[in-house]
PDB file of C-alpha atoms in Angstrom:
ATOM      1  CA  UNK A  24     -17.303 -71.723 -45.291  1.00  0.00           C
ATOM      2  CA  UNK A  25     -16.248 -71.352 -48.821  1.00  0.00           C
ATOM      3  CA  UNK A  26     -17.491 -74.083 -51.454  1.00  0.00           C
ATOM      4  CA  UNK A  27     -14.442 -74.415 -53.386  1.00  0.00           C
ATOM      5  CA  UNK A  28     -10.966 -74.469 -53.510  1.00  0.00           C
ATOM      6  CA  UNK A  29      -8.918 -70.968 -52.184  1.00  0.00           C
ATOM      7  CA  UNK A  30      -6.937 -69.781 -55.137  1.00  0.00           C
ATOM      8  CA  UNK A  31     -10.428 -68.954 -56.942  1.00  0.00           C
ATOM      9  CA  UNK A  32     -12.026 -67.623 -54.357  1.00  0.00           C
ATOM     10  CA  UNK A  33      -8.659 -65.184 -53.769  1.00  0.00           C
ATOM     11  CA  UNK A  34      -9.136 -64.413 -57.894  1.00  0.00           C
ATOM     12  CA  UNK A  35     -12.975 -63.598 -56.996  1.00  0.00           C
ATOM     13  CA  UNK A  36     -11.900 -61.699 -54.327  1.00  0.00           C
ATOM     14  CA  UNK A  37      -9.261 -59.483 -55.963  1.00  0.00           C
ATOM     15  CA  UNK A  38     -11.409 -58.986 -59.454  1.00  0.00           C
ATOM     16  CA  UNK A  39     -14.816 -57.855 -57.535  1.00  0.00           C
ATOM     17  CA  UNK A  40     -12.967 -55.386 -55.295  1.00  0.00           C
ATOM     18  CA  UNK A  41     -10.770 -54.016 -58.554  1.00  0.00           C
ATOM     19  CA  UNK A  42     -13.977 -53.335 -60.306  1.00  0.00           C
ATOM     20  CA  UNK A  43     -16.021 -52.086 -57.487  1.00  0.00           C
ATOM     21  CA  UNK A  44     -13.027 -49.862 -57.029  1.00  0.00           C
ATOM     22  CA  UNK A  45     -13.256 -48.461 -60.424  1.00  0.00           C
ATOM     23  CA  UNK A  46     -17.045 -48.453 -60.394  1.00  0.00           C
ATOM     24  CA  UNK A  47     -16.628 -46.112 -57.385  1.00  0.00           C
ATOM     25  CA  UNK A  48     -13.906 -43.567 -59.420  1.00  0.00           C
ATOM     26  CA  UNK A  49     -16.568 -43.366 -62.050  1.00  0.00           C
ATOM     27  CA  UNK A  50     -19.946 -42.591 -59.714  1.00  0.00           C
ATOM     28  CA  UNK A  51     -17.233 -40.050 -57.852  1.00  0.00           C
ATOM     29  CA  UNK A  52     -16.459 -38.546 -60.819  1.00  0.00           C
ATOM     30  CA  UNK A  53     -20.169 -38.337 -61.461  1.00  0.00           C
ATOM     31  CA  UNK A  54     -20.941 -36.733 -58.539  1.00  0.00           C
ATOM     32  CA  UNK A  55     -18.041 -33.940 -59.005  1.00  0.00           C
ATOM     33  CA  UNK A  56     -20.308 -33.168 -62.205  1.00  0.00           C
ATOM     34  CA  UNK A  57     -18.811 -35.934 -64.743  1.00  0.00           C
ATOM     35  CA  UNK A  58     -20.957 -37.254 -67.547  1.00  0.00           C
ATOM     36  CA  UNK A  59     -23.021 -40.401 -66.796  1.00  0.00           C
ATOM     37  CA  UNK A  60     -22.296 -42.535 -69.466  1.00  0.00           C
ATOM     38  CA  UNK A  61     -23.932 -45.546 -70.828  1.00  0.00           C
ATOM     39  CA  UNK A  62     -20.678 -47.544 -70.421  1.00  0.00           C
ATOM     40  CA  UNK A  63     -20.041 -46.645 -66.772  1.00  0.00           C
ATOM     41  CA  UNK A  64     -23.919 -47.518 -65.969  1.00  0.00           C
ATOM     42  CA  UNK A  65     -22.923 -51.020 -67.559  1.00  0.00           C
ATOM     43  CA  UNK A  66     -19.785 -51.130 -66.329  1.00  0.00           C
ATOM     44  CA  UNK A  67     -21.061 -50.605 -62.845  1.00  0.00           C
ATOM     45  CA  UNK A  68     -23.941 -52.934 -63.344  1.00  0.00           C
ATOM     46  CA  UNK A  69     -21.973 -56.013 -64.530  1.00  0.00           C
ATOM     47  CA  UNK A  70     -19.673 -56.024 -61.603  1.00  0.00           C
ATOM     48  CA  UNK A  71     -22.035 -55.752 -59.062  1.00  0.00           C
ATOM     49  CA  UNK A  72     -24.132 -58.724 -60.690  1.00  0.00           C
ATOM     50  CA  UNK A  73     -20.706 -60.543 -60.956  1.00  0.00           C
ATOM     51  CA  UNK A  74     -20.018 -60.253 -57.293  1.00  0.00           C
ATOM     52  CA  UNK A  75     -23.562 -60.852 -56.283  1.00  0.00           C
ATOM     53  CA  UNK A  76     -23.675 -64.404 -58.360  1.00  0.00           C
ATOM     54  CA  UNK A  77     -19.529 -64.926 -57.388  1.00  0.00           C
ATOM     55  CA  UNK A  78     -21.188 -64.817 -53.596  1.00  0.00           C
ATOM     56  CA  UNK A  79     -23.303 -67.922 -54.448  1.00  0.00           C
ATOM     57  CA  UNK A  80     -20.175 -69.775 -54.895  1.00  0.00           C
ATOM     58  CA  UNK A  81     -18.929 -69.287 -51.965  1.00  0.00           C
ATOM     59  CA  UNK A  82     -22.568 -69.383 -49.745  1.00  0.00           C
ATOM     60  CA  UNK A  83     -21.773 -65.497 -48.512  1.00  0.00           C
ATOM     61  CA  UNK A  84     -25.220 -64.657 -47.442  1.00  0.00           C
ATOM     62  CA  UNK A  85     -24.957 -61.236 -46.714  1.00  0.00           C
ATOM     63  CA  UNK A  86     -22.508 -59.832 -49.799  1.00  0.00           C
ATOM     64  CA  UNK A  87     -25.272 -61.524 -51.606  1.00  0.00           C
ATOM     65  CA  UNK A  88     -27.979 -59.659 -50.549  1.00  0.00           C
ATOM     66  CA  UNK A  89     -26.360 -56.703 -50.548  1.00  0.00           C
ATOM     67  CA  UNK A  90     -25.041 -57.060 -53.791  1.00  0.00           C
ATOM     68  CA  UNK A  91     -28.627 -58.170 -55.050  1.00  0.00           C
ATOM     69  CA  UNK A  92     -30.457 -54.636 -53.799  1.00  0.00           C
ATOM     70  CA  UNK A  93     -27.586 -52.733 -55.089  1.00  0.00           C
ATOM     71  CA  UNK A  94     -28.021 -54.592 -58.726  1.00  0.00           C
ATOM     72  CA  UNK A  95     -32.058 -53.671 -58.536  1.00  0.00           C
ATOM     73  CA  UNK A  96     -31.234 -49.910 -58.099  1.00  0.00           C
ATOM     74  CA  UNK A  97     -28.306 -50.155 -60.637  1.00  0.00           C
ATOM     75  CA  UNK A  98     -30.793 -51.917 -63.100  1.00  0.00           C
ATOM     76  CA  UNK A  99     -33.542 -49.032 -62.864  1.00  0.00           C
ATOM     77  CA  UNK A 100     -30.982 -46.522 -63.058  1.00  0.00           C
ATOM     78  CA  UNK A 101     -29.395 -48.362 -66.284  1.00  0.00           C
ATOM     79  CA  UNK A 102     -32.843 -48.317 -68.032  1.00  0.00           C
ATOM     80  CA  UNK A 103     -33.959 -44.748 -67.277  1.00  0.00           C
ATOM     81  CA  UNK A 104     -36.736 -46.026 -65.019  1.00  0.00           C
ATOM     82  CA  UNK A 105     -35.518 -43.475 -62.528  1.00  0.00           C
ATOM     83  CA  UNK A 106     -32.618 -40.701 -62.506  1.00  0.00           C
ATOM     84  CA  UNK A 107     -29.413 -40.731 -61.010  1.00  0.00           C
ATOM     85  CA  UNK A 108     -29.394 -38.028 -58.699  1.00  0.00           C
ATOM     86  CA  UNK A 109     -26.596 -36.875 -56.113  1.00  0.00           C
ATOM     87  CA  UNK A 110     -28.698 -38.655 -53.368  1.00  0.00           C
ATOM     88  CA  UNK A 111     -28.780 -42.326 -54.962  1.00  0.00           C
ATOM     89  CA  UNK A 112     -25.188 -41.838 -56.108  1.00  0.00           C
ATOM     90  CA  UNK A 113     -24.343 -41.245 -52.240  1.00  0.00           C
ATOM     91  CA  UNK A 114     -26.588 -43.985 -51.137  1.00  0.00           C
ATOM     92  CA  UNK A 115     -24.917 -46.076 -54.124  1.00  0.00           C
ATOM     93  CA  UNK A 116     -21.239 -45.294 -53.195  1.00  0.00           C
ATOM     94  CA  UNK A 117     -21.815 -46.563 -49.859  1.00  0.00           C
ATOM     95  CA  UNK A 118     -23.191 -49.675 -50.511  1.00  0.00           C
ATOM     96  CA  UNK A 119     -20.025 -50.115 -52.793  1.00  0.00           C
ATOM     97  CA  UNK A 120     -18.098 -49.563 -49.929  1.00  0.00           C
ATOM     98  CA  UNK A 121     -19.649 -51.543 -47.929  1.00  0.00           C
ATOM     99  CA  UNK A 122     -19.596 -55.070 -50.227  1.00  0.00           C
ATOM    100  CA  UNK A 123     -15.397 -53.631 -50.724  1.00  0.00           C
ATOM    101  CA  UNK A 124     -15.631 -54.337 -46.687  1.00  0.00           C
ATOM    102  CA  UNK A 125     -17.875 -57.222 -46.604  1.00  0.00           C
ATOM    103  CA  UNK A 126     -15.273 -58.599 -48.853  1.00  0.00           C
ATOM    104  CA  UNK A 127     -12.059 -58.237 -46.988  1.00  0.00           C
ATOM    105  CA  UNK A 128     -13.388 -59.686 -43.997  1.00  0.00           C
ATOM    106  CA  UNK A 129     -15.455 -63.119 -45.503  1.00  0.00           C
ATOM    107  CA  UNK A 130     -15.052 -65.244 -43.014  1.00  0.00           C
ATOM    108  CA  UNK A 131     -17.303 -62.387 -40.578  1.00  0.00           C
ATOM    109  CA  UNK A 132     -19.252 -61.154 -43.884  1.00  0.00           C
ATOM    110  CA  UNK A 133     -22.325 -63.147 -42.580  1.00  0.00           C
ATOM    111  CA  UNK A 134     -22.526 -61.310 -39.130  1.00  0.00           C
ATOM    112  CA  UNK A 135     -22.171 -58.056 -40.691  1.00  0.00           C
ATOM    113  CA  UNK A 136     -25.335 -55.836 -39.933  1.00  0.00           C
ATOM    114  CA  UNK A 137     -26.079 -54.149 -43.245  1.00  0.00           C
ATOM    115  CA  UNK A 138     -30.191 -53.356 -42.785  1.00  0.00           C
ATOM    116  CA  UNK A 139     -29.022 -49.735 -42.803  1.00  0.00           C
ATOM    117  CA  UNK A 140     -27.807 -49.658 -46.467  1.00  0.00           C
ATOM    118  CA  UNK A 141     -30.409 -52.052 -47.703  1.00  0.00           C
ATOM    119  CA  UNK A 142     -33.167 -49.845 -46.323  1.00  0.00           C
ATOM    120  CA  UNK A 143     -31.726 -47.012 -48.557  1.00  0.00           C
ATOM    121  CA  UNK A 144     -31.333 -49.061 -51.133  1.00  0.00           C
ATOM    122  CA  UNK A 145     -35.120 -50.683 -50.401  1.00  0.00           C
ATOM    123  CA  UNK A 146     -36.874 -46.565 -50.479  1.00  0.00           C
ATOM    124  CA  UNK A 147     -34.664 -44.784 -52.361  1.00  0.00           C
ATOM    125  CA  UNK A 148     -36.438 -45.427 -56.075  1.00  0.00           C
ATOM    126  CA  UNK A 149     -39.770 -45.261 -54.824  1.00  0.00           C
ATOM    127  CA  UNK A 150     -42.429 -47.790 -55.994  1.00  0.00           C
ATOM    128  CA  UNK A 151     -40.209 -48.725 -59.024  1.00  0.00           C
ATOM    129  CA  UNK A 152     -38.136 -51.159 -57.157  1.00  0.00           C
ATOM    130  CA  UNK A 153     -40.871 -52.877 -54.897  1.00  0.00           C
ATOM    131  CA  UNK A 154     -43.006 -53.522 -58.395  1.00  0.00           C
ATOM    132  CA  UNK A 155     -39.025 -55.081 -59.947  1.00  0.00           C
ATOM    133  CA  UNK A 156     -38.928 -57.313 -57.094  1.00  0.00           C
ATOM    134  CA  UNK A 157     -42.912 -58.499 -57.324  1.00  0.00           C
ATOM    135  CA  UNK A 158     -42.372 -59.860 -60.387  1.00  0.00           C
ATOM    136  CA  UNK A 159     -44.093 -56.810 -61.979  1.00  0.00           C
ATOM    137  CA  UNK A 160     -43.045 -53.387 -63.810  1.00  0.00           C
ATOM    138  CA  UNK A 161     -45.854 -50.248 -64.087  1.00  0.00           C
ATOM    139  CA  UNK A 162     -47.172 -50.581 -67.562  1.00  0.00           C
ATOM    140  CA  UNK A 163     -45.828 -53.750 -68.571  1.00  0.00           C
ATOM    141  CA  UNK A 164     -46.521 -57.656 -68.492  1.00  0.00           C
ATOM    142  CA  UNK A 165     -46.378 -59.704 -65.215  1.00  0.00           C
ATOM    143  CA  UNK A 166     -42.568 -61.715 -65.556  1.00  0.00           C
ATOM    144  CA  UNK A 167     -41.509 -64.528 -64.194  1.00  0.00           C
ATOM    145  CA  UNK A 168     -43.893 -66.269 -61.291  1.00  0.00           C
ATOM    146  CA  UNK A 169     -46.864 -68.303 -60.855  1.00  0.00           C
ATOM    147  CA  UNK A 170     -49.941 -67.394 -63.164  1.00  0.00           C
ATOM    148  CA  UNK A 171     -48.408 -69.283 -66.375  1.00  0.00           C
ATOM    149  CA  UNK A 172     -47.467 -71.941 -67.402  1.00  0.00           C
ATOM    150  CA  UNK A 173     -43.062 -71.868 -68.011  1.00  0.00           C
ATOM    151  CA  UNK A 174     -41.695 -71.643 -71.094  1.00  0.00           C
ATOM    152  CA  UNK A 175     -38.392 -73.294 -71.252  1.00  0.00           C
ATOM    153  CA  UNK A 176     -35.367 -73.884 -73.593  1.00  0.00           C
ATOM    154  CA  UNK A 177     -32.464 -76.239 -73.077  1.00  0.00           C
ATOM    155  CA  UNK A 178     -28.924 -75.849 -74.627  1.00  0.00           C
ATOM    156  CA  UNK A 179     -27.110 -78.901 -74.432  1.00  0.00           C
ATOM    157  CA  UNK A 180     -24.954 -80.842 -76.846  1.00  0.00           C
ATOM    158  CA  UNK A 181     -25.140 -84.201 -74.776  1.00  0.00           C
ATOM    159  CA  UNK A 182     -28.038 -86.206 -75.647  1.00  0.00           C
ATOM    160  CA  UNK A 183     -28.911 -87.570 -72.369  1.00  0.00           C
ATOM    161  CA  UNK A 184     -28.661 -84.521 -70.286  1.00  0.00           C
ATOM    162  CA  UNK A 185     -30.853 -82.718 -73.271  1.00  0.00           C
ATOM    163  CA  UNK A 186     -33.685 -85.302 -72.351  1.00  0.00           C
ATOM    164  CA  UNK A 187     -32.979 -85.343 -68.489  1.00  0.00           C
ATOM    165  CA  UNK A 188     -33.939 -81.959 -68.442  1.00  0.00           C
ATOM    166  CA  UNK A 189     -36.391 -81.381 -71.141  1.00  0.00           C
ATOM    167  CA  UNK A 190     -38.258 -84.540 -69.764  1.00  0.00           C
ATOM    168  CA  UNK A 191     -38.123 -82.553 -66.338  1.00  0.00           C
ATOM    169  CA  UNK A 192     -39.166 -79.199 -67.452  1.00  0.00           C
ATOM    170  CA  UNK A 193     -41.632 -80.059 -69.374  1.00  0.00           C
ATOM    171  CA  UNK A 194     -43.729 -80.765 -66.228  1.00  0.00           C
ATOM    172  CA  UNK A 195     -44.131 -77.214 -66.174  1.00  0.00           C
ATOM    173  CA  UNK A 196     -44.708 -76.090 -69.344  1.00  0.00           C
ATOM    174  CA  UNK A 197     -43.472 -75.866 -73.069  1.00  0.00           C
ATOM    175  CA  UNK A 198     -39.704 -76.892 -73.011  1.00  0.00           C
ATOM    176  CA  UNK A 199     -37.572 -76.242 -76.234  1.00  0.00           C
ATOM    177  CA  UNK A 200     -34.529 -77.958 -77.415  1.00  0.00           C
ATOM    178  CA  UNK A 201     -30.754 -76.486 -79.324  1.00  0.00           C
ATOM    179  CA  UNK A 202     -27.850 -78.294 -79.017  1.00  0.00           C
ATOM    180  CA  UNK A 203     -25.692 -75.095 -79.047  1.00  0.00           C
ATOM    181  CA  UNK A 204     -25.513 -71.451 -78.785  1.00  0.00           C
ATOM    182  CA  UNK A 205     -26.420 -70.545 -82.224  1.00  0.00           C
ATOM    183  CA  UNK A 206     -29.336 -72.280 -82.335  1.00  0.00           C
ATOM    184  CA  UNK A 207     -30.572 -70.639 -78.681  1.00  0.00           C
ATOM    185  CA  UNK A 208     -29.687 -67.400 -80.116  1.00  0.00           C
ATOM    186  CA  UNK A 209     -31.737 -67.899 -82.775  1.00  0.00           C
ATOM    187  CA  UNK A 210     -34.412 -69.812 -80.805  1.00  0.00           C
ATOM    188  CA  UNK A 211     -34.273 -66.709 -78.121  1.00  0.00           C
ATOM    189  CA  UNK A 212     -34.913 -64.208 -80.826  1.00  0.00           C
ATOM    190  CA  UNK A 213     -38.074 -65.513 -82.664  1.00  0.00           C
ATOM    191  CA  UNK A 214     -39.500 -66.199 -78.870  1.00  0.00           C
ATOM    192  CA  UNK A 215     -38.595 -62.480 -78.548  1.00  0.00           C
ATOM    193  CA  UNK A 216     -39.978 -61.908 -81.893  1.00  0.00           C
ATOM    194  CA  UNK A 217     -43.331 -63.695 -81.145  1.00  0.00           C
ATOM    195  CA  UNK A 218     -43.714 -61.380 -77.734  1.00  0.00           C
ATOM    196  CA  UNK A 219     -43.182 -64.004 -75.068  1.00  0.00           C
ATOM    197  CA  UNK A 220     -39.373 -64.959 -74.553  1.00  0.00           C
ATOM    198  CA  UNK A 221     -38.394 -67.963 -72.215  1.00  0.00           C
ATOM    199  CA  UNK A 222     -38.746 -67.709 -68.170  1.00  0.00           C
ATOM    200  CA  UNK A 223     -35.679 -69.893 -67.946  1.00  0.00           C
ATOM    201  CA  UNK A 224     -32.772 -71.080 -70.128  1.00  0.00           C
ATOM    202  CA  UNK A 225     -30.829 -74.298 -68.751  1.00  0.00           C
ATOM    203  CA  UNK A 226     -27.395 -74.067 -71.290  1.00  0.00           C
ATOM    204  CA  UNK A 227     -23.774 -75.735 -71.407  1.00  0.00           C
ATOM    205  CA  UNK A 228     -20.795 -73.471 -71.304  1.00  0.00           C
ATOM    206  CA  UNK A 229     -18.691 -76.154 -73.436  1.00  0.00           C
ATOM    207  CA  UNK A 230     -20.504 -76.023 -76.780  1.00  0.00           C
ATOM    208  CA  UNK A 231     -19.762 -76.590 -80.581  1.00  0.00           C
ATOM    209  CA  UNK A 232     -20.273 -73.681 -83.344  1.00  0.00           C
ATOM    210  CA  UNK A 233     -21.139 -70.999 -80.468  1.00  0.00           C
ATOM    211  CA  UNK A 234     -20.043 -71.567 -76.766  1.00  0.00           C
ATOM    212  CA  UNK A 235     -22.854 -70.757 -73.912  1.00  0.00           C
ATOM    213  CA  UNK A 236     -20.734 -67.949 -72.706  1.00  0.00           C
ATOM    214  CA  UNK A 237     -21.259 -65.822 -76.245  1.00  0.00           C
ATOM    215  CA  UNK A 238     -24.581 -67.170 -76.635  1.00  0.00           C
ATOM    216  CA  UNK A 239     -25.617 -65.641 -73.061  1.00  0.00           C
ATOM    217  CA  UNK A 240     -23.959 -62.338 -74.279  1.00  0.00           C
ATOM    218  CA  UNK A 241     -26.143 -61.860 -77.315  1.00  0.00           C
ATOM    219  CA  UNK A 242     -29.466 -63.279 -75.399  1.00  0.00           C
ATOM    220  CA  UNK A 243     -28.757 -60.061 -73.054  1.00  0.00           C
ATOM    221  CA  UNK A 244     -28.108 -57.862 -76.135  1.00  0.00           C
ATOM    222  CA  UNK A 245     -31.315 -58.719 -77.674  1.00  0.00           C
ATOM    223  CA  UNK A 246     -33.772 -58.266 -74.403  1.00  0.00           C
ATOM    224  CA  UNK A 247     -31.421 -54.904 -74.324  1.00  0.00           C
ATOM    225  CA  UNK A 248     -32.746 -54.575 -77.812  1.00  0.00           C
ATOM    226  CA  UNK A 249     -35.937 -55.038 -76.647  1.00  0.00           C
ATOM    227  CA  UNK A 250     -36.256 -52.761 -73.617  1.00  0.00           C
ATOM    228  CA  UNK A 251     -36.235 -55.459 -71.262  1.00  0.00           C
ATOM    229  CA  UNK A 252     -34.605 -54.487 -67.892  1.00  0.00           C
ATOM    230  CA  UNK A 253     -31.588 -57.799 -67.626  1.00  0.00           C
ATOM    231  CA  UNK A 254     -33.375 -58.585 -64.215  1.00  0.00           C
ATOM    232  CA  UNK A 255     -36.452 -59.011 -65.616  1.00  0.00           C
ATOM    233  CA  UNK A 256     -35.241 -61.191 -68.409  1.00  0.00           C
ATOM    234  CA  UNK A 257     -34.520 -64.841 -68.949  1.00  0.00           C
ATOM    235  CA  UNK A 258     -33.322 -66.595 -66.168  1.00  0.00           C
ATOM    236  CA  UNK A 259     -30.213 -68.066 -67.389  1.00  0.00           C
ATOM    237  CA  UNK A 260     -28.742 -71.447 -65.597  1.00  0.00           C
ATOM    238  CA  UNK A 261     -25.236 -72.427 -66.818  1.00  0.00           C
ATOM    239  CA  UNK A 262     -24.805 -76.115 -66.619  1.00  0.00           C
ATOM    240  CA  UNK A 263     -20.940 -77.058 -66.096  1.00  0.00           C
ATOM    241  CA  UNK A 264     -18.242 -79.895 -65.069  1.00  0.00           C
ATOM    242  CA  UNK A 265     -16.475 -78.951 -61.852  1.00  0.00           C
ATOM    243  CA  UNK A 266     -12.717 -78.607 -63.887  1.00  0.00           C
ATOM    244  CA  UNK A 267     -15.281 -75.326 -65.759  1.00  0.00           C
ATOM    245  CA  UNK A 268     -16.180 -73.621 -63.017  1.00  0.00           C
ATOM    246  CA  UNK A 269     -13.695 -70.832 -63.009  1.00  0.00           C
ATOM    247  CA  UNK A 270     -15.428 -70.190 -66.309  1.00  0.00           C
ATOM    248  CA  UNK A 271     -18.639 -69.696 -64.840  1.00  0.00           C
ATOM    249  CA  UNK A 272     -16.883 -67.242 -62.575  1.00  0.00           C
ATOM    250  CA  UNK A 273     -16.346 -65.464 -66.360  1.00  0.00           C
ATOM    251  CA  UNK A 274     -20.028 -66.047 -67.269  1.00  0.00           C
ATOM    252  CA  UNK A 275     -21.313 -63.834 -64.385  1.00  0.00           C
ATOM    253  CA  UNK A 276     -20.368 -60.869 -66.370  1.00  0.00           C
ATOM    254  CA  UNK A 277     -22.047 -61.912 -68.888  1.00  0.00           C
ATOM    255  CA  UNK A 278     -25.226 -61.732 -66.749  1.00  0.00           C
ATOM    256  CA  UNK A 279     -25.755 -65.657 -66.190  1.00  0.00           C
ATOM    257  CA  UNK A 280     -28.132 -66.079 -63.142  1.00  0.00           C
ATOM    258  CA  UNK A 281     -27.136 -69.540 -61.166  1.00  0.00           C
ATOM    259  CA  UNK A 282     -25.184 -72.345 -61.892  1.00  0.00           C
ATOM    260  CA  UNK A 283     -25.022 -76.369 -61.944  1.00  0.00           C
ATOM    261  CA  UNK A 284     -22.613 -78.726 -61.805  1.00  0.00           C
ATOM    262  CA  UNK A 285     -22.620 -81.821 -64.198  1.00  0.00           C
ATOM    263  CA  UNK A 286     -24.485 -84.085 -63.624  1.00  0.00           C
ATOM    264  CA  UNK A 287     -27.559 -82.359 -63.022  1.00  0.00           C
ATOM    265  CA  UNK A 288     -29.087 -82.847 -59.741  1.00  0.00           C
ATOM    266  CA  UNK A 289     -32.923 -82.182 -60.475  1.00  0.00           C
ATOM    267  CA  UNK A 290     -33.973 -81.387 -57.356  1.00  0.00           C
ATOM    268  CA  UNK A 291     -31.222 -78.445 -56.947  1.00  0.00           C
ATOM    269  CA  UNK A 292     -32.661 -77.150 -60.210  1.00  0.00           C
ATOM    270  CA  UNK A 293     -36.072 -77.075 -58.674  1.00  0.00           C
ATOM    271  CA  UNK A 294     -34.753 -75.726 -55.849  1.00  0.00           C
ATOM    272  CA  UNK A 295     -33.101 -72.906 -58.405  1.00  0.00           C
ATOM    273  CA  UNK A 296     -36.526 -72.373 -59.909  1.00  0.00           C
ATOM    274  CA  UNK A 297     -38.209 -71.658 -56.607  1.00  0.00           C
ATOM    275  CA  UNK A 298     -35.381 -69.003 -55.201  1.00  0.00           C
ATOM    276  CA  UNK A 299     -36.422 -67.411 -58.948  1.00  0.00           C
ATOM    277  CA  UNK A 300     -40.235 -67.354 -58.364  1.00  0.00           C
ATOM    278  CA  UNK A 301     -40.711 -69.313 -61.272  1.00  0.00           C
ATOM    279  CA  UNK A 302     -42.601 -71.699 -59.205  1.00  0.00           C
TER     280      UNK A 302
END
């Protein structure tokens, strides 16, 4: 079942249920009357995202669609687009729960029957979440999907992947180059700055001057900036060897999207581009 080798899957394991643990504490203590704070909305936020992408690793099906709904609702919450009231945080604890069981049991996860909590999950913030996973937020610009043409940036410090993939995604639109993560911050921010931002970001972990890893973590901080709800943001590919991977393991809470390993198979990346809607 599992895509790679046991000891990381054991470390993925252990770290989501540890911080889906403490993500629980802090909603309980919400619901006893705590403060919500803007750290525990992050900190709740970031591991679910990191065991919903962690799930891809492995080809869990149904912690990853589980973890995916819960992430929507955690996202709308996180950005004020709707309140956290004692009824979401109930519906929210037990979906926690749930992905803690899911989790124990791995080998079964994908017979599990969780339409129960996904419904929930699927009414609970009203039209909100059905216009977050259309592509489309009231009030605001259409994101990622079909009506436009892509606009693309590629972070790479190896010449010929750089051109294997610009030369690729350019069939879809505008395709930018850096050739590290200074330069994509910088590129990211006057895209930002010219109100359109990328659809999709293709970028190395391993990378001179600024690594992918911090680069990804002030991309997020500027849509954050911006207002920008993380799912509704860049797509962000991280483009890896196989002896990196337990890094990209480390880039999921960092928000990273997907992932490829070196060298790039193109028509996995399409494949990528369709499961996003970019396509």
């Amino acid at each position: 079942m599992f895509k790679l080798d046991v000891e990381l899957f054991d470390q993925y394991r252990s770290d989501s249920c540890e911080s889906l643990e403490n993500v629980a504490a802090d909603f309980l203590r919400i619901q006893k009357g705590g403060a919500i704070s803007e750290e525990s909305l992050d900190h709740a936020f970031r591991a679910v995202h990191t065991v919903m992408r962690g799930s891809h690793l492995f080809d869990l099906k149904k912690i990853d669609e589980l973890a995916l709904r819960t992430e929507d609702v955690l996202s709308l919450v996180r950005s004020r687009k709707i309140v956290l009231t004692a009824n979401l945080i109930a519906i929210l604890l037990c979906a926690i729960d749930r992905l803690c069981g899911l989790l124990e049991d791995p080998t079964n996860s994908d017979e599990a029957d969780i339409a129960d909590i996904v419904a929930k999950l699927e009414t609970s913030p009203g039209n909100y979440l059905a216009a977050l996973q259309a592509g489309t937020m009231p009030g605001g610009r259409p994101t990622h999907g079909k009506d436009h043409d892509l606009l693309t940036l590629v972070v790479e410090d190896d010449f010929a992947c750089r051109v294997l993939l610009q030369k690729f995604l350019s069939r879809f639109g505008e395709c930018h180059i850096a050739i590290n993560g200074r330069e994509a911050v910088d590129a990211y921010r006057s895209a930002l700055g010219e109100g359109c931002g990328y659809d999709l970001i293709c970028m190395d972990i391993m990378m001179p001057e600024m690594d992918g890893r911090e680069a990804m973590r002030q991309i997020r901080a500027l849509e954050e900036q911006q207002g920008i709800i993380s799912t509704l943001g860049a797509k962000i590919i991280m483009t890896t060897t196989v002896n990196e991977l337990k890094e990209v393991a480390n880039c999921f809470e960092e928000l990273c999207d997907d992932y490829l390993v070196k060298p790039i198979n193109l028509g996995q990346l399409k494949n990528r581009m369709e499961q996003f809607q970019l396509l």
